[in-house]
Amino acid sequence: MRTHRQIVAAVLLAAGIAGVGVMAGNQLPAADDPEKKAREELQAAEAQLRAAEAQVKLARAKLERAKNAQFAQKEATLRQQLQSVEWTVDGIRAAGAGAFTLRLSHFQRLFLTDLAVARDAKVSIDNVPGKVADLKRGMRLGLRLAADDLVVTGIDAFTPQELKDYLVKEVDVAKQTLSVTRAGKDLLTGLFVGDAEIFLEGEESDLARLKPGIQVSLSFVATGGQLSLRTIQARK
């Protein structure tokens, strides 16, 4: 049997160990507080990051909408300008599955190539319903474009009148003048050509190639109160 002293020592030893355990248990919450605080700070930072990312996403979407609106406005202006021009057919190309593309020009200064035509586009030729395939090179036409795309939805075409009675009578290359007859009578004599553009059979040419008897169409422009020759379209 243990002696009284041994029992007391055992009790004291147990009490001491228990005390240490109690002290350690009391200190654990204090040790957990910084970790809890750090975890809360991390969660708050992550929440701020998510909010910032959401703001960035909204800002980017707003920027894209602004860009799209600006582009749409420019495209709408361009669409209106293209629809206000009288074009000349330079070529029609089948694009497969009943689709076509057009090559157009305006006084050989403005050109449109690979302009798509909607399959259900309404076509009128000389005020009669027609088809895109019926268009001929040299025809004049006006366009109607889709509201949201550069695609032709309507064509009003007409065959230009052949003015076979406008003929070259005489050309003076040195003086840069041209004389034209109409129905066998003098119409324009010694017309100064200057820097007017000259096209023979649709290709750029010069005054020397315009021979007597060639058919011509003349375009004039009024500048500063004076009428000057701008374009000569000639055919053999």
Short mmCIF file of C-alpha atoms in Angstrom, two decimals:
data_model
loop_
_atom_site.label_atom_id
_atom_site.label_comp_id
_atom_site.label_asym_id
_atom_site.label_seq_id
_atom_site.Cartn_x
_atom_site.Cartn_y
_atom_site.Cartn_z
CA MET A 1 0.00 0.00 0.00
CA ARG A 2 1.05 3.52 -0.70
CA THR A 3 2.09 5.65 2.17
CA HIS A 4 0.32 8.88 2.92
CA ARG A 5 3.24 10.83 1.55
CA GLN A 6 3.12 8.87 -1.70
CA ILE A 7 -0.59 9.46 -2.03
CA VAL A 8 -0.20 13.20 -1.44
CA ALA A 9 2.64 13.34 -3.99
CA ALA A 10 0.52 11.52 -6.53
CA VAL A 11 -2.39 13.88 -5.88
CA LEU A 12 -0.12 16.91 -6.21
CA LEU A 13 1.41 15.53 -9.38
CA ALA A 14 -2.01 14.90 -10.85
CA ALA A 15 -3.13 18.34 -9.79
CA GLY A 16 -0.07 19.88 -11.40
CA ILE A 17 -0.64 18.09 -14.68
CA ALA A 18 -4.30 19.01 -14.60
CA GLY A 19 -3.30 22.63 -13.97
CA VAL A 20 -1.07 22.61 -16.97
CA GLY A 21 -3.91 21.15 -19.02
CA VAL A 22 -6.28 23.79 -17.70
CA MET A 23 -3.81 26.56 -18.47
CA ALA A 24 -3.22 25.20 -21.98
CA GLY A 25 -6.97 24.90 -22.52
CA ASN A 26 -7.48 28.51 -21.44
CA GLN A 27 -4.77 29.71 -23.86
CA LEU A 28 -6.11 27.94 -27.04
CA PRO A 29 -8.86 30.47 -27.78
CA ALA A 30 -6.26 33.22 -27.57
CA ALA A 31 -4.14 31.32 -30.10
CA ASP A 32 -7.17 30.85 -32.43
CA ASP A 33 -8.13 34.56 -32.52
CA PRO A 34 -5.42 35.74 -35.01
CA GLU A 35 -6.22 32.85 -37.36
CA LYS A 36 -9.92 33.65 -37.24
CA LYS A 37 -9.21 37.32 -37.87
CA ALA A 38 -6.93 36.50 -40.79
CA ARG A 39 -9.56 34.18 -42.25
CA GLU A 40 -12.20 36.91 -41.98
CA GLU A 41 -9.85 39.41 -43.64
CA LEU A 42 -9.23 36.95 -46.46
CA GLN A 43 -12.94 36.41 -46.97
CA ALA A 44 -13.53 40.17 -47.02
CA ALA A 45 -10.72 40.65 -49.56
CA GLU A 46 -12.12 37.89 -51.75
CA ALA A 47 -15.55 39.52 -51.61
CA GLN A 48 -14.00 42.87 -52.64
CA LEU A 49 -12.19 41.11 -55.48
CA ARG A 50 -15.40 39.55 -56.73
CA ALA A 51 -17.14 42.92 -56.59
CA ALA A 52 -14.26 44.55 -58.48
CA GLU A 53 -14.34 41.82 -61.13
CA ALA A 54 -18.07 42.35 -61.52
CA GLN A 55 -17.49 46.10 -61.99
CA VAL A 56 -14.80 45.42 -64.58
CA LYS A 57 -17.15 43.08 -66.43
CA LEU A 58 -19.89 45.71 -66.45
CA ALA A 59 -17.46 48.39 -67.62
CA ARG A 60 -16.23 46.17 -70.47
CA ALA A 61 -19.80 45.41 -71.53
CA LYS A 62 -20.58 49.13 -71.50
CA LEU A 63 -17.51 49.85 -73.62
CA GLU A 64 -18.48 47.18 -76.15
CA ARG A 65 -22.00 48.58 -76.38
CA ALA A 66 -20.59 52.06 -76.97
CA LYS A 67 -18.25 50.75 -79.68
CA ASN A 68 -21.05 48.80 -81.36
CA ALA A 69 -23.35 51.82 -81.25
CA GLN A 70 -20.66 54.03 -82.79
CA PHE A 71 -19.94 51.45 -85.49
CA ALA A 72 -23.64 51.02 -86.20
CA GLN A 73 -24.03 54.79 -86.58
CA LYS A 74 -21.11 54.98 -89.02
CA GLU A 75 -22.42 51.97 -90.93
CA ALA A 76 -25.90 53.50 -91.10
CA THR A 77 -24.42 56.69 -92.57
CA LEU A 78 -22.41 54.67 -95.09
CA ARG A 79 -25.50 52.63 -95.97
CA GLN A 80 -27.47 55.82 -96.65
CA GLN A 81 -24.69 57.16 -98.84
CA LEU A 82 -24.45 53.95 -100.85
CA GLN A 83 -28.21 53.95 -101.39
CA SER A 84 -28.16 57.54 -102.64
CA VAL A 85 -25.72 56.77 -105.49
CA GLU A 86 -26.68 55.67 -109.00
CA TRP A 87 -24.44 52.71 -109.81
CA THR A 88 -23.31 51.08 -113.02
CA VAL A 89 -23.19 47.29 -113.22
CA ASP A 90 -19.64 46.14 -113.96
CA GLY A 91 -20.21 42.47 -113.24
CA ILE A 92 -22.54 39.84 -111.77
CA ARG A 93 -21.13 36.68 -110.21
CA ALA A 94 -22.99 33.58 -109.07
CA ALA A 95 -22.04 32.68 -105.50
CA GLY A 96 -23.78 29.29 -105.39
CA ALA A 97 -27.17 28.12 -104.10
CA GLY A 98 -28.95 30.89 -106.00
CA ALA A 99 -26.90 33.69 -104.44
CA PHE A 100 -25.15 36.46 -106.39
CA THR A 101 -22.61 39.19 -105.78
CA LEU A 102 -22.30 42.44 -107.71
CA ARG A 103 -19.39 44.54 -108.87
CA LEU A 104 -20.50 48.15 -109.24
CA SER A 105 -18.95 51.49 -110.07
CA HIS A 106 -19.91 55.15 -110.01
CA PHE A 107 -18.31 57.28 -112.75
CA GLN A 108 -15.24 55.05 -112.49
CA ARG A 109 -14.38 56.82 -109.24
CA LEU A 110 -16.20 54.77 -106.62
CA PHE A 111 -16.20 50.98 -106.73
CA LEU A 112 -18.05 48.23 -104.86
CA THR A 113 -16.93 44.65 -105.26
CA ASP A 114 -18.38 41.39 -103.95
CA LEU A 115 -21.54 43.12 -102.75
CA ALA A 116 -23.86 40.32 -101.65
CA VAL A 117 -27.45 40.20 -102.87
CA ALA A 118 -30.09 38.60 -100.67
CA ARG A 119 -31.73 35.54 -102.23
CA ASP A 120 -35.16 37.12 -101.77
CA ALA A 121 -34.10 40.55 -103.03
CA LYS A 122 -36.77 42.35 -105.08
CA VAL A 123 -35.44 43.25 -108.52
CA SER A 124 -36.99 45.62 -111.03
CA ILE A 125 -35.54 46.05 -114.53
CA ASP A 126 -36.96 48.86 -116.65
CA ASN A 127 -39.95 48.96 -114.26
CA VAL A 128 -40.66 45.25 -114.81
CA PRO A 129 -40.08 42.57 -112.12
CA GLY A 130 -36.91 40.65 -112.87
CA LYS A 131 -34.09 38.58 -111.42
CA VAL A 132 -30.52 39.32 -110.45
CA ALA A 133 -29.36 36.96 -113.19
CA ASP A 134 -31.14 39.20 -115.74
CA LEU A 135 -28.93 42.20 -114.93
CA LYS A 136 -26.54 43.19 -117.69
CA ARG A 137 -23.22 44.93 -117.60
CA GLY A 138 -23.63 48.66 -118.17
CA MET A 139 -27.09 48.87 -116.62
CA ARG A 140 -27.72 51.69 -114.16
CA LEU A 141 -29.26 50.82 -110.83
CA GLY A 142 -30.22 52.01 -107.38
CA LEU A 143 -29.82 49.89 -104.27
CA ARG A 144 -31.79 49.16 -101.14
CA LEU A 145 -29.75 47.63 -98.34
CA ALA A 146 -30.72 45.63 -95.26
CA ALA A 147 -31.13 47.68 -92.11
CA ASP A 148 -28.49 45.73 -90.19
CA ASP A 149 -26.11 44.48 -92.87
CA LEU A 150 -24.45 45.48 -96.13
CA VAL A 151 -26.63 43.12 -98.15
CA VAL A 152 -28.75 44.20 -101.11
CA THR A 153 -32.46 43.65 -100.55
CA GLY A 154 -33.77 45.65 -103.51
CA ILE A 155 -32.57 46.67 -106.97
CA ASP A 156 -34.14 49.16 -109.37
CA ALA A 157 -32.25 48.81 -112.65
CA PHE A 158 -32.75 50.32 -116.07
CA THR A 159 -31.11 49.99 -119.44
CA PRO A 160 -29.27 53.17 -120.41
CA GLN A 161 -30.53 54.77 -123.58
CA GLU A 162 -28.16 54.29 -126.46
CA LEU A 163 -27.36 57.72 -127.80
CA LYS A 164 -25.98 56.55 -131.11
CA ASP A 165 -26.52 59.96 -132.64
CA TYR A 166 -23.81 61.61 -130.46
CA LEU A 167 -20.70 61.03 -132.54
CA VAL A 168 -17.15 62.35 -132.56
CA LYS A 169 -16.61 64.64 -135.52
CA GLU A 170 -13.11 65.88 -134.90
CA VAL A 171 -10.35 65.72 -132.27
CA ASP A 172 -7.48 68.19 -131.92
CA VAL A 173 -4.96 66.62 -129.55
CA ALA A 174 -2.65 69.65 -129.60
CA LYS A 175 -5.43 72.02 -128.57
CA GLN A 176 -7.13 69.39 -126.38
CA THR A 177 -10.50 69.99 -128.05
CA LEU A 178 -13.33 67.77 -129.22
CA SER A 179 -16.13 68.36 -131.72
CA VAL A 180 -19.36 66.35 -131.55
CA THR A 181 -22.34 65.99 -133.88
CA ARG A 182 -25.89 64.92 -133.15
CA ALA A 183 -28.09 63.43 -135.81
CA GLY A 184 -25.61 64.57 -138.43
CA LYS A 185 -25.56 68.19 -137.25
CA ASP A 186 -22.84 70.04 -135.35
CA LEU A 187 -23.63 70.04 -131.65
CA LEU A 188 -20.37 70.97 -129.90
CA THR A 189 -17.41 72.47 -131.74
CA GLY A 190 -13.94 72.88 -130.27
CA LEU A 191 -15.04 71.72 -126.80
CA PHE A 192 -12.06 72.00 -124.44
CA VAL A 193 -11.40 68.62 -122.85
CA GLY A 194 -8.81 69.74 -120.27
CA ASP A 195 -8.37 67.21 -117.47
CA ALA A 196 -11.66 65.40 -118.12
CA GLU A 197 -11.52 61.64 -117.63
CA ILE A 198 -11.86 59.63 -120.82
CA PHE A 199 -13.08 56.03 -121.02
CA LEU A 200 -13.23 53.94 -124.15
CA GLU A 201 -15.29 50.76 -123.83
CA GLY A 202 -15.14 51.17 -120.04
CA GLU A 203 -11.35 51.46 -119.87
CA GLU A 204 -9.27 54.56 -119.25
CA SER A 205 -8.16 56.15 -122.47
CA ASP A 206 -6.84 59.39 -123.92
CA LEU A 207 -8.08 61.93 -126.41
CA ALA A 208 -5.93 60.61 -129.25
CA ARG A 209 -7.87 57.32 -129.29
CA LEU A 210 -11.21 59.02 -129.93
CA LYS A 211 -11.68 58.73 -133.68
CA PRO A 212 -14.40 60.30 -135.85
CA GLY A 213 -17.60 58.26 -135.79
CA ILE A 214 -17.14 56.95 -132.23
CA GLN A 215 -20.22 57.24 -130.00
CA VAL A 216 -19.75 59.47 -126.95
CA SER A 217 -21.58 60.44 -123.77
CA LEU A 218 -20.44 63.62 -122.04
CA SER A 219 -20.76 64.56 -118.38
CA PHE A 220 -20.40 68.19 -117.30
CA VAL A 221 -20.04 69.84 -113.93
CA ALA A 222 -20.77 73.43 -112.93
CA THR A 223 -17.89 74.99 -111.02
CA GLY A 224 -17.66 78.63 -110.08
CA GLY A 225 -20.49 79.52 -112.42
CA GLN A 226 -18.78 77.82 -115.36
CA LEU A 227 -19.61 74.54 -117.06
CA SER A 228 -16.64 72.21 -117.55
CA LEU A 229 -16.34 68.73 -119.03
CA ARG A 230 -15.79 66.06 -116.40
CA THR A 231 -16.14 62.67 -118.11
CA ILE A 232 -16.21 61.29 -121.64
CA GLN A 233 -17.64 57.81 -122.11
CA ALA A 234 -16.91 56.51 -125.60
CA ARG A 235 -17.94 53.38 -127.55
CA LYS A 236 -16.93 52.16 -130.96
#
